[in-house]
Amino acid sequence: DAGVTQSPTHLIKTRGQQVTLRCSPKSGHDTVSWYQQALGQGPQFIFQYYEEEERQRGNFPDRFSGHQFPNYSSELNVNALLLGDSALYLCASSLVSGSTDTQYFGPGTRLTVL
Amino acid sequence: DQQVKQNSPSLSVQEGRISILNCDYTNSMFDYFLWYKKYPAEGPTFLISISSIKDKNEDGRFTVFLNKSAKHLSLHIVPSQPGDSAVYFCAVSPNTGFQKLVFGTGTRLLVSP
């Protein structure tokens, strides 16, 4: 049973660039959520996708956007990168129609902005 | 405005003893509560959860207690093992559908042999 996978593992970008992170949900899951974890902090909710639409959004600027594909995989895009965007980006998947929709996390993508 | 607080950044316990990790939240509308464990270079791993209609949930060595009147959540690990050494995050959600998790800042647990 494949868990949540994310790519790439690490990424280094410079300020002003754009980045795309990818996530494949756990087999059988239909919902993908993205979180940002800064050093020493807990993960912060960015947004959530279900049925290829953004369902909920946290307190992040429009520079952060996403997409969900028909196979439930998802992308997170960040434009005009800032130094403060350096963080671990976590993807979590869940099954909304299940008895519990506990979120299961991938290993994350470590983004460094120079 | 920190809605979920884990006031102990770290906790050291001897193997075989009980580990108690605490979490406080501010919003009484939170309905679902979870604990995750995180090892370095890995994503958070789901441990155990509890809904607001219960005050206790057990799974093996792990027990979560919920005190709604105090807005307090705790995780008990008995007996603690060295492999339990990790960062533990509590997370809360306003509902069980389309969870939008709000995390605490984590407590680093070290279990020594």
PDB file of C-alpha atoms in Angstrom:
ATOM      1  CA  ASP A   1       0.000   0.000   0.000  1.00  0.00           C
ATOM      2  CA  ALA A   2       1.810   3.110  -1.254  1.00  0.00           C
ATOM      3  CA  GLY A   3       1.817   6.017   1.137  1.00  0.00           C
ATOM      4  CA  VAL A   4       1.921   9.699   0.298  1.00  0.00           C
ATOM      5  CA  THR A   5       4.843  10.574  -1.948  1.00  0.00           C
ATOM      6  CA  GLN A   6       6.327  13.987  -2.675  1.00  0.00           C
ATOM      7  CA  SER A   7       8.870  15.291  -5.154  1.00  0.00           C
ATOM      8  CA  PRO A   8      11.438  16.643  -5.182  1.00  0.00           C
ATOM      9  CA  THR A   9      12.997  15.922  -1.791  1.00  0.00           C
ATOM     10  CA  HIS A  10      15.070  19.084  -1.744  1.00  0.00           C
ATOM     11  CA  LEU A  11      15.026  22.226  -3.831  1.00  0.00           C
ATOM     12  CA  ILE A  12      17.135  25.377  -3.904  1.00  0.00           C
ATOM     13  CA  LYS A  13      15.813  28.514  -5.591  1.00  0.00           C
ATOM     14  CA  THR A  14      16.649  32.200  -5.615  1.00  0.00           C
ATOM     15  CA  ARG A  15      14.405  35.101  -4.698  1.00  0.00           C
ATOM     16  CA  GLY A  16      11.847  35.986  -7.342  1.00  0.00           C
ATOM     17  CA  GLN A  17      11.828  32.554  -8.948  1.00  0.00           C
ATOM     18  CA  GLN A  18       8.861  30.233  -9.177  1.00  0.00           C
ATOM     19  CA  VAL A  19       8.645  26.668  -7.862  1.00  0.00           C
ATOM     20  CA  THR A  20       6.339  23.677  -8.333  1.00  0.00           C
ATOM     21  CA  LEU A  21       6.096  20.881  -5.787  1.00  0.00           C
ATOM     22  CA  ARG A  22       4.321  17.598  -6.438  1.00  0.00           C
ATOM     23  CA  CYS A  23       2.335  15.156  -4.337  1.00  0.00           C
ATOM     24  CA  SER A  24       0.754  11.761  -4.934  1.00  0.00           C
ATOM     25  CA  PRO A  25      -1.820  10.801  -2.316  1.00  0.00           C
ATOM     26  CA  LYS A  26      -2.077   7.522  -0.480  1.00  0.00           C
ATOM     27  CA  SER A  27      -3.850   4.875  -2.533  1.00  0.00           C
ATOM     28  CA  GLY A  28      -7.625   5.280  -2.243  1.00  0.00           C
ATOM     29  CA  HIS A  29      -7.509   8.854  -0.936  1.00  0.00           C
ATOM     30  CA  ASP A  30      -9.285  11.674  -2.745  1.00  0.00           C
ATOM     31  CA  THR A  31      -8.316  14.822  -0.842  1.00  0.00           C
ATOM     32  CA  VAL A  32      -4.947  16.566  -0.681  1.00  0.00           C
ATOM     33  CA  SER A  33      -3.909  19.252   1.782  1.00  0.00           C
ATOM     34  CA  TRP A  34      -0.703  21.269   1.770  1.00  0.00           C
ATOM     35  CA  TYR A  35       1.141  22.590   4.825  1.00  0.00           C
ATOM     36  CA  GLN A  36       4.202  24.764   5.361  1.00  0.00           C
ATOM     37  CA  GLN A  37       6.476  23.980   8.284  1.00  0.00           C
ATOM     38  CA  ALA A  38       9.027  26.619   9.209  1.00  0.00           C
ATOM     39  CA  LEU A  39      11.965  25.708  11.426  1.00  0.00           C
ATOM     40  CA  GLY A  40      10.904  25.152  15.032  1.00  0.00           C
ATOM     41  CA  GLN A  41       7.215  25.537  14.249  1.00  0.00           C
ATOM     42  CA  GLY A  42       4.287  23.255  13.666  1.00  0.00           C
ATOM     43  CA  PRO A  43       2.906  22.790  10.155  1.00  0.00           C
ATOM     44  CA  GLN A  44       0.627  25.600   8.919  1.00  0.00           C
ATOM     45  CA  PHE A  45      -2.305  24.883   6.629  1.00  0.00           C
ATOM     46  CA  ILE A  46      -1.965  26.372   3.136  1.00  0.00           C
ATOM     47  CA  PHE A  47      -4.949  24.927   1.246  1.00  0.00           C
ATOM     48  CA  GLN A  48      -6.891  21.770   0.492  1.00  0.00           C
ATOM     49  CA  TYR A  49      -8.066  20.243  -2.787  1.00  0.00           C
ATOM     50  CA  TYR A  50     -11.001  17.936  -3.379  1.00  0.00           C
ATOM     51  CA  GLU A  51     -12.615  17.062  -6.725  1.00  0.00           C
ATOM     52  CA  GLU A  52      -9.992  19.217  -8.452  1.00  0.00           C
ATOM     53  CA  GLU A  53     -11.119  22.361  -6.640  1.00  0.00           C
ATOM     54  CA  GLU A  54      -9.658  24.365  -3.793  1.00  0.00           C
ATOM     55  CA  ARG A  55     -11.901  23.562  -0.865  1.00  0.00           C
ATOM     56  CA  GLN A  56     -10.321  25.529   1.973  1.00  0.00           C
ATOM     57  CA  ARG A  57      -7.503  28.010   2.237  1.00  0.00           C
ATOM     58  CA  GLY A  58      -5.325  29.160   5.101  1.00  0.00           C
ATOM     59  CA  ASN A  59      -3.775  32.569   5.606  1.00  0.00           C
ATOM     60  CA  PHE A  60      -1.343  32.487   2.684  1.00  0.00           C
ATOM     61  CA  PRO A  61      -0.997  35.050  -0.127  1.00  0.00           C
ATOM     62  CA  ASP A  62      -2.098  34.485  -3.701  1.00  0.00           C
ATOM     63  CA  ARG A  63       1.516  33.716  -4.632  1.00  0.00           C
ATOM     64  CA  PHE A  64       0.661  30.257  -3.335  1.00  0.00           C
ATOM     65  CA  SER A  65      -1.559  28.341  -5.735  1.00  0.00           C
ATOM     66  CA  GLY A  66      -2.349  24.735  -6.398  1.00  0.00           C
ATOM     67  CA  HIS A  67      -3.947  22.205  -8.609  1.00  0.00           C
ATOM     68  CA  GLN A  68      -5.438  18.747  -8.281  1.00  0.00           C
ATOM     69  CA  PHE A  69      -5.514  16.333 -11.192  1.00  0.00           C
ATOM     70  CA  PRO A  70      -8.161  13.705 -12.049  1.00  0.00           C
ATOM     71  CA  ASN A  71      -5.934  10.994 -10.539  1.00  0.00           C
ATOM     72  CA  TYR A  72      -6.045  12.980  -7.237  1.00  0.00           C
ATOM     73  CA  SER A  73      -2.373  13.977  -7.367  1.00  0.00           C
ATOM     74  CA  SER A  74      -1.637  17.612  -6.653  1.00  0.00           C
ATOM     75  CA  GLU A  75       0.821  20.430  -7.268  1.00  0.00           C
ATOM     76  CA  LEU A  76       1.748  23.406  -5.135  1.00  0.00           C
ATOM     77  CA  ASN A  77       3.058  26.454  -6.984  1.00  0.00           C
ATOM     78  CA  VAL A  78       4.775  29.390  -5.345  1.00  0.00           C
ATOM     79  CA  ASN A  79       5.515  32.510  -7.415  1.00  0.00           C
ATOM     80  CA  ALA A  80       7.906  35.379  -6.715  1.00  0.00           C
ATOM     81  CA  LEU A  81       9.756  33.460  -4.024  1.00  0.00           C
ATOM     82  CA  LEU A  82      10.801  35.283  -0.865  1.00  0.00           C
ATOM     83  CA  LEU A  83      13.493  34.307   1.631  1.00  0.00           C
ATOM     84  CA  GLY A  84      10.708  33.638   4.128  1.00  0.00           C
ATOM     85  CA  ASP A  85       9.281  30.918   1.903  1.00  0.00           C
ATOM     86  CA  SER A  86      12.161  28.668   2.935  1.00  0.00           C
ATOM     87  CA  ALA A  87      10.497  25.804   4.774  1.00  0.00           C
ATOM     88  CA  LEU A  88       9.472  22.163   4.676  1.00  0.00           C
ATOM     89  CA  TYR A  89       6.374  21.755   2.524  1.00  0.00           C
ATOM     90  CA  LEU A  90       4.193  18.848   3.531  1.00  0.00           C
ATOM     91  CA  CYS A  91       1.432  17.194   1.595  1.00  0.00           C
ATOM     92  CA  ALA A  92      -1.268  15.214   3.389  1.00  0.00           C
ATOM     93  CA  SER A  93      -3.975  13.032   1.911  1.00  0.00           C
ATOM     94  CA  SER A  94      -7.272  11.800   3.267  1.00  0.00           C
ATOM     95  CA  LEU A  95     -10.521  10.161   2.206  1.00  0.00           C
ATOM     96  CA  VAL A  96     -13.435  12.475   2.803  1.00  0.00           C
ATOM     97  CA  SER A  97     -16.075   9.810   2.452  1.00  0.00           C
ATOM     98  CA  GLY A  98     -14.361   7.448   4.891  1.00  0.00           C
ATOM     99  CA  SER A  99     -15.434   6.848   8.483  1.00  0.00           C
ATOM    100  CA  THR A 100     -12.611   9.107   9.550  1.00  0.00           C
ATOM    101  CA  ASP A 101     -10.773  11.484   7.294  1.00  0.00           C
ATOM    102  CA  THR A 102      -7.513  11.480   9.191  1.00  0.00           C
ATOM    103  CA  GLN A 103      -4.752  13.079   7.185  1.00  0.00           C
ATOM    104  CA  TYR A 104      -1.627  11.096   6.345  1.00  0.00           C
ATOM    105  CA  PHE A 105       1.523  13.014   5.533  1.00  0.00           C
ATOM    106  CA  GLY A 106       4.274  12.594   3.001  1.00  0.00           C
ATOM    107  CA  PRO A 107       7.968  13.092   3.792  1.00  0.00           C
ATOM    108  CA  GLY A 108       7.943  16.681   2.592  1.00  0.00           C
ATOM    109  CA  THR A 109       9.943  18.850   0.217  1.00  0.00           C
ATOM    110  CA  ARG A 110      12.626  21.028   1.769  1.00  0.00           C
ATOM    111  CA  LEU A 111      12.666  24.379  -0.097  1.00  0.00           C
ATOM    112  CA  THR A 112      15.578  26.750   0.392  1.00  0.00           C
ATOM    113  CA  VAL A 113      15.322  30.255  -1.067  1.00  0.00           C
ATOM    114  CA  LEU A 114      18.609  32.137  -1.404  1.00  0.00           C
TER     115      LEU A 114
ATOM    116  CA  ASP B   1      -2.839  34.414  17.875  1.00  0.00           C
ATOM    117  CA  GLN B   2      -1.708  30.926  18.747  1.00  0.00           C
ATOM    118  CA  GLN B   3      -4.775  28.708  18.914  1.00  0.00           C
ATOM    119  CA  VAL B   4      -2.929  25.549  19.929  1.00  0.00           C
ATOM    120  CA  LYS B   5      -0.133  25.584  22.475  1.00  0.00           C
ATOM    121  CA  GLN B   6       2.344  22.969  23.570  1.00  0.00           C
ATOM    122  CA  ASN B   7       4.087  24.736  26.416  1.00  0.00           C
ATOM    123  CA  SER B   8       6.824  22.165  26.946  1.00  0.00           C
ATOM    124  CA  PRO B   9       9.373  22.322  24.123  1.00  0.00           C
ATOM    125  CA  SER B  10      11.079  19.190  25.422  1.00  0.00           C
ATOM    126  CA  LEU B  11      10.579  16.246  27.772  1.00  0.00           C
ATOM    127  CA  SER B  12      13.048  13.626  28.986  1.00  0.00           C
ATOM    128  CA  VAL B  13      11.839  10.286  30.332  1.00  0.00           C
ATOM    129  CA  GLN B  14      13.491   7.013  31.260  1.00  0.00           C
ATOM    130  CA  GLU B  15      12.642   3.854  29.373  1.00  0.00           C
ATOM    131  CA  GLY B  16       9.700   2.016  30.927  1.00  0.00           C
ATOM    132  CA  ARG B  17       8.250   5.106  32.615  1.00  0.00           C
ATOM    133  CA  ILE B  18       5.224   7.113  31.533  1.00  0.00           C
ATOM    134  CA  SER B  19       5.534  10.038  29.117  1.00  0.00           C
ATOM    135  CA  ILE B  20       2.852  12.715  29.354  1.00  0.00           C
ATOM    136  CA  LEU B  21       2.635  15.320  26.635  1.00  0.00           C
ATOM    137  CA  ASN B  22       0.251  18.232  26.996  1.00  0.00           C
ATOM    138  CA  CYS B  23      -1.605  20.526  24.644  1.00  0.00           C
ATOM    139  CA  ASP B  24      -3.957  23.469  25.248  1.00  0.00           C
ATOM    140  CA  TYR B  25      -6.317  25.048  22.742  1.00  0.00           C
ATOM    141  CA  THR B  26      -8.335  28.234  22.789  1.00  0.00           C
ATOM    142  CA  ASN B  27     -11.324  27.671  20.523  1.00  0.00           C
ATOM    143  CA  SER B  28     -14.213  25.657  21.953  1.00  0.00           C
ATOM    144  CA  MET B  29     -15.463  25.030  18.400  1.00  0.00           C
ATOM    145  CA  PHE B  30     -12.660  22.565  17.753  1.00  0.00           C
ATOM    146  CA  ASP B  31     -14.229  19.166  17.322  1.00  0.00           C
ATOM    147  CA  TYR B  32     -11.511  16.674  16.507  1.00  0.00           C
ATOM    148  CA  PHE B  33      -8.099  16.242  18.078  1.00  0.00           C
ATOM    149  CA  LEU B  34      -5.068  14.335  16.877  1.00  0.00           C
ATOM    150  CA  TRP B  35      -1.494  13.522  17.844  1.00  0.00           C
ATOM    151  CA  TYR B  36       1.283  13.124  15.300  1.00  0.00           C
ATOM    152  CA  LYS B  37       4.866  11.956  15.790  1.00  0.00           C
ATOM    153  CA  LYS B  38       7.680  13.281  13.629  1.00  0.00           C
ATOM    154  CA  TYR B  39      11.170  11.910  13.126  1.00  0.00           C
ATOM    155  CA  PRO B  40      13.840  14.062  11.437  1.00  0.00           C
ATOM    156  CA  ALA B  41      13.648  14.071   7.634  1.00  0.00           C
ATOM    157  CA  GLU B  42      10.218  12.426   7.689  1.00  0.00           C
ATOM    158  CA  GLY B  43       6.674  13.720   7.543  1.00  0.00           C
ATOM    159  CA  PRO B  44       4.412  13.598  10.602  1.00  0.00           C
ATOM    160  CA  THR B  45       3.022  10.134  11.354  1.00  0.00           C
ATOM    161  CA  PHE B  46      -0.521   9.847  12.688  1.00  0.00           C
ATOM    162  CA  LEU B  47      -0.639   8.310  16.170  1.00  0.00           C
ATOM    163  CA  ILE B  48      -4.073   8.599  17.697  1.00  0.00           C
ATOM    164  CA  SER B  49      -7.162  10.806  17.612  1.00  0.00           C
ATOM    165  CA  ILE B  50     -10.243  11.632  19.645  1.00  0.00           C
ATOM    166  CA  SER B  51     -13.501  13.377  18.859  1.00  0.00           C
ATOM    167  CA  SER B  52     -15.135  15.884  21.160  1.00  0.00           C
ATOM    168  CA  ILE B  53     -17.849  13.414  22.184  1.00  0.00           C
ATOM    169  CA  LYS B  54     -15.283  11.288  24.030  1.00  0.00           C
ATOM    170  CA  ASP B  55     -12.872  12.005  26.859  1.00  0.00           C
ATOM    171  CA  LYS B  56     -10.468   9.094  26.361  1.00  0.00           C
ATOM    172  CA  ASN B  57      -9.185   6.942  23.542  1.00  0.00           C
ATOM    173  CA  GLU B  58      -6.638   4.131  23.812  1.00  0.00           C
ATOM    174  CA  ASP B  59      -4.485   2.404  21.238  1.00  0.00           C
ATOM    175  CA  GLY B  60      -1.903   0.065  22.672  1.00  0.00           C
ATOM    176  CA  ARG B  61       0.679   2.048  24.625  1.00  0.00           C
ATOM    177  CA  PHE B  62      -0.885   5.355  23.612  1.00  0.00           C
ATOM    178  CA  THR B  63      -3.838   7.010  25.345  1.00  0.00           C
ATOM    179  CA  VAL B  64      -5.262  10.432  24.559  1.00  0.00           C
ATOM    180  CA  PHE B  65      -7.306  12.313  27.158  1.00  0.00           C
ATOM    181  CA  LEU B  66      -9.572  15.245  26.353  1.00  0.00           C
ATOM    182  CA  ASN B  67     -10.804  17.744  28.939  1.00  0.00           C
ATOM    183  CA  LYS B  68     -13.196  19.977  27.030  1.00  0.00           C
ATOM    184  CA  SER B  69     -13.996  22.288  29.918  1.00  0.00           C
ATOM    185  CA  ALA B  70     -10.295  23.025  30.387  1.00  0.00           C
ATOM    186  CA  LYS B  71      -9.611  22.964  26.623  1.00  0.00           C
ATOM    187  CA  HIS B  72      -6.780  20.565  27.350  1.00  0.00           C
ATOM    188  CA  LEU B  73      -5.496  17.503  25.548  1.00  0.00           C
ATOM    189  CA  SER B  74      -2.848  15.064  26.716  1.00  0.00           C
ATOM    190  CA  LEU B  75      -1.051  12.040  25.317  1.00  0.00           C
ATOM    191  CA  HIS B  76       0.166   9.297  27.636  1.00  0.00           C
ATOM    192  CA  ILE B  77       2.734   6.775  26.473  1.00  0.00           C
ATOM    193  CA  VAL B  78       3.145   3.755  28.730  1.00  0.00           C
ATOM    194  CA  PRO B  79       5.680   2.225  28.881  1.00  0.00           C
ATOM    195  CA  SER B  80       7.964   4.637  27.039  1.00  0.00           C
ATOM    196  CA  GLN B  81      10.558   3.144  24.701  1.00  0.00           C
ATOM    197  CA  PRO B  82      13.720   4.676  23.168  1.00  0.00           C
ATOM    198  CA  GLY B  83      12.083   4.390  19.729  1.00  0.00           C
ATOM    199  CA  ASP B  84       9.429   6.842  20.938  1.00  0.00           C
ATOM    200  CA  SER B  85      12.036   9.618  20.892  1.00  0.00           C
ATOM    201  CA  ALA B  86      10.692  12.128  18.365  1.00  0.00           C
ATOM    202  CA  VAL B  87       8.844  15.434  18.137  1.00  0.00           C
ATOM    203  CA  TYR B  88       5.157  15.140  19.025  1.00  0.00           C
ATOM    204  CA  PHE B  89       2.591  17.540  17.601  1.00  0.00           C
ATOM    205  CA  CYS B  90      -0.970  17.932  18.709  1.00  0.00           C
ATOM    206  CA  ALA B  91      -3.393  19.065  16.021  1.00  0.00           C
ATOM    207  CA  VAL B  92      -6.998  20.201  16.196  1.00  0.00           C
ATOM    208  CA  SER B  93      -9.742  20.578  13.636  1.00  0.00           C
ATOM    209  CA  PRO B  94     -13.115  22.315  13.667  1.00  0.00           C
ATOM    210  CA  ASN B  95     -14.793  19.272  12.164  1.00  0.00           C
ATOM    211  CA  THR B  96     -14.229  15.717  11.032  1.00  0.00           C
ATOM    212  CA  GLY B  97     -14.987  16.462   7.403  1.00  0.00           C
ATOM    213  CA  PHE B  98     -12.474  18.312   5.238  1.00  0.00           C
ATOM    214  CA  GLN B  99     -10.106  18.719   8.139  1.00  0.00           C
ATOM    215  CA  LYS B 100      -8.104  21.905   8.317  1.00  0.00           C
ATOM    216  CA  LEU B 101      -5.578  21.005  10.953  1.00  0.00           C
ATOM    217  CA  VAL B 102      -4.141  23.589  13.330  1.00  0.00           C
ATOM    218  CA  PHE B 103      -0.909  22.352  14.864  1.00  0.00           C
ATOM    219  CA  GLY B 104       0.916  23.144  18.061  1.00  0.00           C
ATOM    220  CA  THR B 105       4.632  23.918  18.015  1.00  0.00           C
ATOM    221  CA  GLY B 106       5.634  20.439  19.122  1.00  0.00           C
ATOM    222  CA  THR B 107       7.295  18.763  22.102  1.00  0.00           C
ATOM    223  CA  ARG B 108      10.576  16.913  21.657  1.00  0.00           C
ATOM    224  CA  LEU B 109      10.477  13.666  23.644  1.00  0.00           C
ATOM    225  CA  LEU B 110      13.707  11.916  24.555  1.00  0.00           C
ATOM    226  CA  VAL B 111      13.430   8.443  26.069  1.00  0.00           C
ATOM    227  CA  SER B 112      16.694   7.261  27.518  1.00  0.00           C
ATOM    228  CA  PRO B 113      17.569   3.586  28.131  1.00  0.00           C
TER     229      PRO B 113
END
